[in-house]
């Protein structure tokens, strides 16, 4: 991440084992859902940069529902919902 005025990174990069195609941020800003090229959705603690878990979704996109705290993952003919 970076700051807009100077373009400096605000925190170190978060390394993942596969290219990221889609990134969703939870409403509270604590969790990133990275939909990766290998089809897996990786949940990452944004502040610590630590992997929280992997969803075996075979997804192509993800989005958080800010009101209910759910994560929707889409890909290959289906949409899945996680709490």
mmCIF file with all atom_site columns, C-alpha atoms in Angstrom:
data_model
loop_
_atom_site.group_PDB
_atom_site.id
_atom_site.type_symbol
_atom_site.label_atom_id
_atom_site.label_alt_id
_atom_site.label_comp_id
_atom_site.label_asym_id
_atom_site.label_entity_id
_atom_site.label_seq_id
_atom_site.pdbx_PDB_ins_code
_atom_site.Cartn_x
_atom_site.Cartn_y
_atom_site.Cartn_z
_atom_site.occupancy
_atom_site.B_iso_or_equiv
_atom_site.pdbx_formal_charge
_atom_site.auth_seq_id
_atom_site.auth_comp_id
_atom_site.auth_asym_id
_atom_site.auth_atom_id
_atom_site.pdbx_PDB_model_num
ATOM 1  C CA . UNK A 1 1  ? 0.000   0.000   0.000   1.00 0.00 ? 1  UNK A CA 1
ATOM 2  C CA . UNK A 1 2  ? 1.094   3.593   -0.478  1.00 0.00 ? 2  UNK A CA 1
ATOM 3  C CA . UNK A 1 3  ? 0.136   7.118   0.445   1.00 0.00 ? 3  UNK A CA 1
ATOM 4  C CA . UNK A 1 4  ? -1.379  9.263   -2.273  1.00 0.00 ? 4  UNK A CA 1
ATOM 5  C CA . UNK A 1 5  ? 0.578   12.544  -1.837  1.00 0.00 ? 5  UNK A CA 1
ATOM 6  C CA . UNK A 1 6  ? 4.101   11.106  -1.962  1.00 0.00 ? 6  UNK A CA 1
ATOM 7  C CA . UNK A 1 7  ? 3.499   7.609   -3.281  1.00 0.00 ? 7  UNK A CA 1
ATOM 8  C CA . UNK A 1 8  ? 5.457   6.018   -0.410  1.00 0.00 ? 8  UNK A CA 1
ATOM 9  C CA . UNK A 1 9  ? 4.529   2.563   0.789   1.00 0.00 ? 9  UNK A CA 1
ATOM 10 C CA . UNK A 1 10 ? 2.460   2.668   3.983   1.00 0.00 ? 10 UNK A CA 1
ATOM 11 C CA . UNK A 1 11 ? 3.363   -0.915  4.924   1.00 0.00 ? 11 UNK A CA 1
ATOM 12 C CA . UNK A 1 12 ? 5.552   -3.706  3.540   1.00 0.00 ? 12 UNK A CA 1
ATOM 13 C CA . UNK A 1 13 ? 4.147   -5.779  0.665   1.00 0.00 ? 13 UNK A CA 1
ATOM 14 C CA . UNK A 1 14 ? 2.216   -8.923  1.546   1.00 0.00 ? 14 UNK A CA 1
ATOM 15 C CA . UNK A 1 15 ? 3.725   -11.900 -0.275  1.00 0.00 ? 15 UNK A CA 1
ATOM 16 C CA . UNK A 1 16 ? 1.385   -14.544 -1.686  1.00 0.00 ? 16 UNK A CA 1
ATOM 17 C CA . UNK A 1 17 ? 2.329   -17.721 -3.576  1.00 0.00 ? 17 UNK A CA 1
ATOM 18 C CA . UNK A 1 18 ? 0.250   -16.905 -6.652  1.00 0.00 ? 18 UNK A CA 1
ATOM 19 C CA . UNK A 1 19 ? -0.618  -13.789 -8.686  1.00 0.00 ? 19 UNK A CA 1
ATOM 20 C CA . UNK A 1 20 ? -3.593  -11.836 -7.330  1.00 0.00 ? 20 UNK A CA 1
ATOM 21 C CA . UNK A 1 21 ? -6.490  -11.309 -9.759  1.00 0.00 ? 21 UNK A CA 1
ATOM 22 C CA . UNK A 1 22 ? -8.954  -9.669  -7.367  1.00 0.00 ? 22 UNK A CA 1
ATOM 23 C CA . UNK A 1 23 ? -8.660  -8.085  -3.936  1.00 0.00 ? 23 UNK A CA 1
ATOM 24 C CA . UNK A 1 24 ? -11.483 -7.366  -1.480  1.00 0.00 ? 24 UNK A CA 1
ATOM 25 C CA . UNK A 1 25 ? -11.199 -5.542  1.852   1.00 0.00 ? 25 UNK A CA 1
ATOM 26 C CA . UNK A 1 26 ? -13.525 -6.259  4.785   1.00 0.00 ? 26 UNK A CA 1
ATOM 27 C CA . UNK A 1 27 ? -15.692 -3.378  6.044   1.00 0.00 ? 27 UNK A CA 1
ATOM 28 C CA . UNK A 1 28 ? -13.508 -2.936  9.135   1.00 0.00 ? 28 UNK A CA 1
ATOM 29 C CA . UNK A 1 29 ? -10.328 -2.997  7.007   1.00 0.00 ? 29 UNK A CA 1
ATOM 30 C CA . UNK A 1 30 ? -8.778  -5.881  8.937   1.00 0.00 ? 30 UNK A CA 1
ATOM 31 C CA . UNK A 1 31 ? -9.066  -8.706  6.397   1.00 0.00 ? 31 UNK A CA 1
ATOM 32 C CA . UNK A 1 32 ? -8.030  -8.918  2.756   1.00 0.00 ? 32 UNK A CA 1
ATOM 33 C CA . UNK A 1 33 ? -9.507  -11.589 0.511   1.00 0.00 ? 33 UNK A CA 1
ATOM 34 C CA . UNK A 1 34 ? -7.086  -12.193 -2.341  1.00 0.00 ? 34 UNK A CA 1
ATOM 35 C CA . UNK A 1 35 ? -8.479  -14.198 -5.246  1.00 0.00 ? 35 UNK A CA 1
ATOM 36 C CA . UNK A 1 36 ? -5.371  -15.692 -6.817  1.00 0.00 ? 36 UNK A CA 1
ATOM 37 C CA . UNK A 1 37 ? -4.427  -17.078 -10.223 1.00 0.00 ? 37 UNK A CA 1
ATOM 38 C CA . UNK A 1 38 ? -4.450  -20.614 -8.818  1.00 0.00 ? 38 UNK A CA 1
ATOM 39 C CA . UNK A 1 39 ? -8.184  -20.171 -8.083  1.00 0.00 ? 39 UNK A CA 1
ATOM 40 C CA . UNK A 1 40 ? -7.806  -20.145 -4.305  1.00 0.00 ? 40 UNK A CA 1
ATOM 41 C CA . UNK A 1 41 ? -9.029  -17.285 -2.131  1.00 0.00 ? 41 UNK A CA 1
ATOM 42 C CA . UNK A 1 42 ? -6.512  -16.396 0.566   1.00 0.00 ? 42 UNK A CA 1
ATOM 43 C CA . UNK A 1 43 ? -7.634  -14.512 3.671   1.00 0.00 ? 43 UNK A CA 1
ATOM 44 C CA . UNK A 1 44 ? -4.916  -12.252 5.046   1.00 0.00 ? 44 UNK A CA 1
ATOM 45 C CA . UNK A 1 45 ? -4.663  -10.125 8.190   1.00 0.00 ? 45 UNK A CA 1
ATOM 46 C CA . UNK A 1 46 ? -4.006  -6.740  6.584   1.00 0.00 ? 46 UNK A CA 1
ATOM 47 C CA . UNK A 1 47 ? -2.020  -5.208  9.452   1.00 0.00 ? 47 UNK A CA 1
ATOM 48 C CA . UNK A 1 48 ? 0.154   -8.227  10.254  1.00 0.00 ? 48 UNK A CA 1
ATOM 49 C CA . UNK A 1 49 ? 0.421   -9.563  6.692   1.00 0.00 ? 49 UNK A CA 1
ATOM 50 C CA . UNK A 1 50 ? -0.290  -13.067 8.019   1.00 0.00 ? 50 UNK A CA 1
ATOM 51 C CA . UNK A 1 51 ? -2.283  -15.714 6.202   1.00 0.00 ? 51 UNK A CA 1
ATOM 52 C CA . UNK A 1 52 ? -5.495  -16.465 8.114   1.00 0.00 ? 52 UNK A CA 1
ATOM 53 C CA . UNK A 1 53 ? -6.807  -19.209 5.870   1.00 0.00 ? 53 UNK A CA 1
ATOM 54 C CA . UNK A 1 54 ? -7.422  -20.467 2.354   1.00 0.00 ? 54 UNK A CA 1
ATOM 55 C CA . UNK A 1 55 ? -10.827 -21.072 0.792   1.00 0.00 ? 55 UNK A CA 1
ATOM 56 C CA . UNK A 1 56 ? -10.804 -23.895 -1.783  1.00 0.00 ? 56 UNK A CA 1
ATOM 57 C CA . UNK A 1 57 ? -13.174 -21.996 -4.045  1.00 0.00 ? 57 UNK A CA 1
ATOM 58 C CA . UNK A 1 58 ? -11.602 -22.022 -7.523  1.00 0.00 ? 58 UNK A CA 1
ATOM 59 C CA . UNK A 1 59 ? -12.688 -18.390 -7.661  1.00 0.00 ? 59 UNK A CA 1
ATOM 60 C CA . UNK A 1 60 ? -12.140 -15.528 -10.049 1.00 0.00 ? 60 UNK A CA 1
ATOM 61 C CA . UNK A 1 61 ? -13.501 -12.650 -7.935  1.00 0.00 ? 61 UNK A CA 1
ATOM 62 C CA . UNK A 1 62 ? -14.440 -11.849 -4.333  1.00 0.00 ? 62 UNK A CA 1
ATOM 63 C CA . UNK A 1 63 ? -16.400 -9.138  -2.514  1.00 0.00 ? 63 UNK A CA 1
ATOM 64 C CA . UNK A 1 64 ? -17.284 -8.472  1.115   1.00 0.00 ? 64 UNK A CA 1
ATOM 65 C CA . UNK A 1 65 ? -20.830 -7.547  2.134   1.00 0.00 ? 65 UNK A CA 1
ATOM 66 C CA . UNK A 1 66 ? -20.234 -4.695  4.570   1.00 0.00 ? 66 UNK A CA 1
ATOM 67 C CA . UNK A 1 67 ? -23.598 -5.029  6.312   1.00 0.00 ? 67 UNK A CA 1
ATOM 68 C CA . UNK A 1 68 ? -23.511 -8.727  7.144   1.00 0.00 ? 68 UNK A CA 1
ATOM 69 C CA . UNK A 1 69 ? -19.766 -9.388  7.128   1.00 0.00 ? 69 UNK A CA 1
ATOM 70 C CA . UNK A 1 70 ? -20.052 -12.098 4.513   1.00 0.00 ? 70 UNK A CA 1
ATOM 71 C CA . UNK A 1 71 ? -17.591 -12.849 1.753   1.00 0.00 ? 71 UNK A CA 1
ATOM 72 C CA . UNK A 1 72 ? -18.906 -13.725 -1.701  1.00 0.00 ? 72 UNK A CA 1
ATOM 73 C CA . UNK A 1 73 ? -16.623 -15.618 -4.081  1.00 0.00 ? 73 UNK A CA 1
ATOM 74 C CA . UNK A 1 74 ? -17.484 -16.059 -7.735  1.00 0.00 ? 74 UNK A CA 1
ATOM 75 C CA . UNK A 1 75 ? -15.984 -18.319 -10.312 1.00 0.00 ? 75 UNK A CA 1
ATOM 76 C CA . UNK A 1 76 ? -16.578 -20.962 -12.914 1.00 0.00 ? 76 UNK A CA 1
ATOM 77 C CA . UNK A 1 77 ? -20.387 -20.926 -12.895 1.00 0.00 ? 77 UNK A CA 1
ATOM 78 C CA . UNK A 1 78 ? -21.104 -20.412 -9.184  1.00 0.00 ? 78 UNK A CA 1
ATOM 79 C CA . UNK A 1 79 ? -21.146 -17.861 -6.377  1.00 0.00 ? 79 UNK A CA 1
ATOM 80 C CA . UNK A 1 80 ? -20.363 -19.019 -2.834  1.00 0.00 ? 80 UNK A CA 1
ATOM 81 C CA . UNK A 1 81 ? -21.038 -17.165 0.406   1.00 0.00 ? 81 UNK A CA 1
ATOM 82 C CA . UNK A 1 82 ? -18.867 -17.438 3.549   1.00 0.00 ? 82 UNK A CA 1
ATOM 83 C CA . UNK A 1 83 ? -19.287 -16.009 7.058   1.00 0.00 ? 83 UNK A CA 1
#
